[in-house]
């Protein structure tokens, strides 16, 4: 090849190399792999929109989103991790945090948060709940599923009551007065699948104690106050303060029972508000904090999820950039409205969407930790699923029908839960 040929070749090579380099940078300087696990088609589409906006604002960063079906997400994600196929960012339900956090697989987000401007408006609860494992911030929640009391103002007024119940005594009084109205009932009782959280919550409130266990691993579920709480629900059913068919009601039935005006009170999370707000006028109902028990305190059940980073990520700065964008006040408020969770920033309370009587109960609970102690189920117990979804449903129905006593069932539950907890404690001695 002559000099001219060499020059042409060099020029062509340089041009080709330049094109290849520019194409490479157009593809991505870095790729952040992200896994979502609590999925639904609408939710995934919304997340994709937020990711697209992030990619536009951060040229050179590409996000690869993996959406796992929620029903099999726990097993599928565990398989991925065991195979070494870890993401940079993962959606982390509260009950998975212990598994991945204690194994040192998650990045401590504390140092990132220290330099994060939006941390200034992050509520204390987000810091508290994201650092339950080893005191390290292995997750930042994106929102909370928290119980509060929906109440039908029209039915209350008709029964001569002008406010939501603030104590269990007022709750029972409202049940009695509203159920005296022909064809109406006080409480949307969930006697079917998924009802145990609510049952346990009323048992805690009546007992004046949060949680499930004493320090030695013995269950508190059969203490005198707890049994009274279970008996209270049995009395509601026996006295006709809840519809007869509510013994088999699940989530959809209790929500329908409330918005149809069949029953006047419903304890539920913000995701129930999405359906109720479509069917009821805003002036006809509100959401109040859960009533307090004899101790003056209340113990609403709480669930939450958030974003975590894997410690072995090669793109930690970009992964944090993505997380901090999704967790920023603007993105977080949009997300909370879409999926039915309570947002994490204190500034959210001023957003017109949340500054309503419909959200007041939840914000009152979040902002008053002295009175409201949140209880998360003991999800570390491996046999809890069967107990929650099968055994407890049958047992609650037996109590409601008067086939077995509240004490008998509570003793049976306590024996099971105590054994589970003490076995777990023995296996996990530090």
JSON list of C-alpha atoms in Angstrom, two decimals, residues 33-122:
[
{"chain": "A", "resi": 33, "resn": "UNK", "atom": "CA", "xyz": [-30.08, -2.42, 36.28]},
{"chain": "A", "resi": 34, "resn": "UNK", "atom": "CA", "xyz": [-33.24, -2.04, 38.33]},
{"chain": "A", "resi": 35, "resn": "UNK", "atom": "CA", "xyz": [-35.71, -4.66, 39.56]},
{"chain": "A", "resi": 36, "resn": "UNK", "atom": "CA", "xyz": [-39.31, -3.89, 40.58]},
{"chain": "A", "resi": 37, "resn": "UNK", "atom": "CA", "xyz": [-41.24, -6.55, 42.49]},
{"chain": "A", "resi": 38, "resn": "UNK", "atom": "CA", "xyz": [-44.67, -5.19, 43.55]},
{"chain": "A", "resi": 39, "resn": "UNK", "atom": "CA", "xyz": [-45.87, -5.02, 39.99]},
{"chain": "A", "resi": 40, "resn": "UNK", "atom": "CA", "xyz": [-49.05, -4.23, 38.09]},
{"chain": "A", "resi": 41, "resn": "UNK", "atom": "CA", "xyz": [-49.34, -3.09, 34.45]},
{"chain": "A", "resi": 42, "resn": "UNK", "atom": "CA", "xyz": [-50.36, 0.49, 35.38]},
{"chain": "A", "resi": 43, "resn": "UNK", "atom": "CA", "xyz": [-47.66, 0.80, 38.00]},
{"chain": "A", "resi": 44, "resn": "UNK", "atom": "CA", "xyz": [-44.94, -0.46, 35.65]},
{"chain": "A", "resi": 45, "resn": "UNK", "atom": "CA", "xyz": [-46.03, 2.00, 32.95]},
{"chain": "A", "resi": 46, "resn": "UNK", "atom": "CA", "xyz": [-45.89, 4.86, 35.44]},
{"chain": "A", "resi": 47, "resn": "UNK", "atom": "CA", "xyz": [-42.41, 3.81, 36.60]},
{"chain": "A", "resi": 48, "resn": "UNK", "atom": "CA", "xyz": [-41.25, 3.63, 32.97]},
{"chain": "A", "resi": 49, "resn": "UNK", "atom": "CA", "xyz": [-42.41, 7.23, 32.45]},
{"chain": "A", "resi": 50, "resn": "UNK", "atom": "CA", "xyz": [-40.41, 8.37, 35.49]},
{"chain": "A", "resi": 51, "resn": "UNK", "atom": "CA", "xyz": [-37.36, 6.45, 34.24]},
{"chain": "A", "resi": 52, "resn": "UNK", "atom": "CA", "xyz": [-37.68, 7.98, 30.74]},
{"chain": "A", "resi": 53, "resn": "UNK", "atom": "CA", "xyz": [-37.68, 11.48, 32.28]},
{"chain": "A", "resi": 54, "resn": "UNK", "atom": "CA", "xyz": [-34.59, 10.53, 34.32]},
{"chain": "A", "resi": 55, "resn": "UNK", "atom": "CA", "xyz": [-32.77, 9.25, 31.20]},
{"chain": "A", "resi": 56, "resn": "UNK", "atom": "CA", "xyz": [-33.59, 12.48, 29.32]},
{"chain": "A", "resi": 57, "resn": "UNK", "atom": "CA", "xyz": [-32.19, 14.54, 32.19]},
{"chain": "A", "resi": 58, "resn": "UNK", "atom": "CA", "xyz": [-29.10, 12.29, 32.45]},
{"chain": "A", "resi": 59, "resn": "UNK", "atom": "CA", "xyz": [-27.78, 11.57, 28.94]},
{"chain": "A", "resi": 60, "resn": "UNK", "atom": "CA", "xyz": [-25.35, 8.68, 28.97]},
{"chain": "A", "resi": 61, "resn": "UNK", "atom": "CA", "xyz": [-27.18, 6.80, 31.74]},
{"chain": "A", "resi": 62, "resn": "UNK", "atom": "CA", "xyz": [-29.49, 3.98, 30.64]},
{"chain": "A", "resi": 63, "resn": "UNK", "atom": "CA", "xyz": [-31.86, 2.16, 33.00]},
{"chain": "A", "resi": 64, "resn": "UNK", "atom": "CA", "xyz": [-32.62, -1.51, 32.37]},
{"chain": "A", "resi": 65, "resn": "UNK", "atom": "CA", "xyz": [-35.89, -2.31, 34.18]},
{"chain": "A", "resi": 66, "resn": "UNK", "atom": "CA", "xyz": [-36.76, -5.88, 35.15]},
{"chain": "A", "resi": 67, "resn": "UNK", "atom": "CA", "xyz": [-40.37, -6.34, 36.34]},
{"chain": "A", "resi": 68, "resn": "UNK", "atom": "CA", "xyz": [-41.06, -9.50, 38.36]},
{"chain": "A", "resi": 69, "resn": "UNK", "atom": "CA", "xyz": [-44.65, -10.71, 38.85]},
{"chain": "A", "resi": 70, "resn": "UNK", "atom": "CA", "xyz": [-45.52, -9.99, 42.50]},
{"chain": "A", "resi": 71, "resn": "UNK", "atom": "CA", "xyz": [-46.94, -13.48, 43.16]},
{"chain": "A", "resi": 72, "resn": "UNK", "atom": "CA", "xyz": [-43.58, -15.15, 42.48]},
{"chain": "A", "resi": 73, "resn": "UNK", "atom": "CA", "xyz": [-41.29, -12.17, 43.10]},
{"chain": "A", "resi": 74, "resn": "UNK", "atom": "CA", "xyz": [-39.74, -13.41, 46.35]},
{"chain": "A", "resi": 75, "resn": "UNK", "atom": "CA", "xyz": [-38.58, -16.75, 44.88]},
{"chain": "A", "resi": 76, "resn": "UNK", "atom": "CA", "xyz": [-37.60, -15.27, 41.50]},
{"chain": "A", "resi": 77, "resn": "UNK", "atom": "CA", "xyz": [-35.51, -12.50, 43.02]},
{"chain": "A", "resi": 78, "resn": "UNK", "atom": "CA", "xyz": [-33.83, -14.86, 45.49]},
{"chain": "A", "resi": 79, "resn": "UNK", "atom": "CA", "xyz": [-32.89, -17.14, 42.57]},
{"chain": "A", "resi": 80, "resn": "UNK", "atom": "CA", "xyz": [-31.41, -14.16, 40.68]},
{"chain": "A", "resi": 81, "resn": "UNK", "atom": "CA", "xyz": [-29.31, -13.14, 43.69]},
{"chain": "A", "resi": 82, "resn": "UNK", "atom": "CA", "xyz": [-28.12, -16.69, 44.37]},
{"chain": "A", "resi": 83, "resn": "UNK", "atom": "CA", "xyz": [-27.04, -16.97, 40.73]},
{"chain": "A", "resi": 84, "resn": "UNK", "atom": "CA", "xyz": [-25.00, -13.76, 41.10]},
{"chain": "A", "resi": 85, "resn": "UNK", "atom": "CA", "xyz": [-27.39, -11.82, 38.85]},
{"chain": "A", "resi": 86, "resn": "UNK", "atom": "CA", "xyz": [-27.80, -8.88, 41.25]},
{"chain": "A", "resi": 87, "resn": "UNK", "atom": "CA", "xyz": [-29.28, -5.55, 40.17]},
{"chain": "A", "resi": 88, "resn": "UNK", "atom": "CA", "xyz": [-27.90, -2.13, 41.06]},
{"chain": "A", "resi": 89, "resn": "UNK", "atom": "CA", "xyz": [-31.23, -0.95, 42.45]},
{"chain": "A", "resi": 90, "resn": "UNK", "atom": "CA", "xyz": [-34.10, -3.08, 43.78]},
{"chain": "A", "resi": 91, "resn": "UNK", "atom": "CA", "xyz": [-37.59, -2.37, 45.07]},
{"chain": "A", "resi": 92, "resn": "UNK", "atom": "CA", "xyz": [-37.41, -3.65, 48.65]},
{"chain": "A", "resi": 93, "resn": "UNK", "atom": "CA", "xyz": [-40.55, -4.67, 50.60]},
{"chain": "A", "resi": 94, "resn": "UNK", "atom": "CA", "xyz": [-40.00, -4.24, 54.34]},
{"chain": "A", "resi": 95, "resn": "UNK", "atom": "CA", "xyz": [-40.17, -7.99, 54.95]},
{"chain": "A", "resi": 96, "resn": "UNK", "atom": "CA", "xyz": [-37.18, -8.71, 52.67]},
{"chain": "A", "resi": 97, "resn": "UNK", "atom": "CA", "xyz": [-34.88, -6.19, 54.31]},
{"chain": "A", "resi": 98, "resn": "UNK", "atom": "CA", "xyz": [-33.67, -8.55, 57.04]},
{"chain": "A", "resi": 99, "resn": "UNK", "atom": "CA", "xyz": [-32.71, -11.25, 54.55]},
{"chain": "A", "resi": 100, "resn": "UNK", "atom": "CA", "xyz": [-30.54, -9.07, 52.28]},
{"chain": "A", "resi": 101, "resn": "UNK", "atom": "CA", "xyz": [-29.40, -6.49, 54.86]},
{"chain": "A", "resi": 102, "resn": "UNK", "atom": "CA", "xyz": [-28.01, -8.93, 57.43]},
{"chain": "A", "resi": 103, "resn": "UNK", "atom": "CA", "xyz": [-26.02, -10.72, 54.73]},
{"chain": "A", "resi": 104, "resn": "UNK", "atom": "CA", "xyz": [-24.12, -7.52, 53.93]},
{"chain": "A", "resi": 105, "resn": "UNK", "atom": "CA", "xyz": [-25.52, -7.47, 50.40]},
{"chain": "A", "resi": 106, "resn": "UNK", "atom": "CA", "xyz": [-26.98, -3.96, 50.56]},
{"chain": "A", "resi": 107, "resn": "UNK", "atom": "CA", "xyz": [-25.21, -0.59, 50.39]},
{"chain": "A", "resi": 108, "resn": "UNK", "atom": "CA", "xyz": [-25.47, 1.71, 53.42]},
{"chain": "A", "resi": 109, "resn": "UNK", "atom": "CA", "xyz": [-27.24, 4.77, 51.98]},
{"chain": "A", "resi": 110, "resn": "UNK", "atom": "CA", "xyz": [-26.38, 6.97, 54.99]},
{"chain": "A", "resi": 111, "resn": "UNK", "atom": "CA", "xyz": [-23.32, 8.63, 53.35]},
{"chain": "A", "resi": 112, "resn": "UNK", "atom": "CA", "xyz": [-25.35, 9.35, 50.16]},
{"chain": "A", "resi": 113, "resn": "UNK", "atom": "CA", "xyz": [-28.20, 10.85, 52.17]},
{"chain": "A", "resi": 114, "resn": "UNK", "atom": "CA", "xyz": [-25.75, 13.10, 54.03]},
{"chain": "A", "resi": 115, "resn": "UNK", "atom": "CA", "xyz": [-25.06, 14.90, 50.72]},
{"chain": "A", "resi": 116, "resn": "UNK", "atom": "CA", "xyz": [-28.66, 14.77, 49.43]},
{"chain": "A", "resi": 117, "resn": "UNK", "atom": "CA", "xyz": [-30.44, 18.13, 49.38]},
{"chain": "A", "resi": 118, "resn": "UNK", "atom": "CA", "xyz": [-33.89, 16.47, 49.45]},
{"chain": "A", "resi": 119, "resn": "UNK", "atom": "CA", "xyz": [-33.05, 14.74, 52.74]},
{"chain": "A", "resi": 120, "resn": "UNK", "atom": "CA", "xyz": [-34.02, 18.04, 54.39]},
{"chain": "A", "resi": 121, "resn": "UNK", "atom": "CA", "xyz": [-37.74, 17.30, 53.88]},
{"chain": "A", "resi": 122, "resn": "UNK", "atom": "CA", "xyz": [-37.52, 13.54, 54.41]}
]
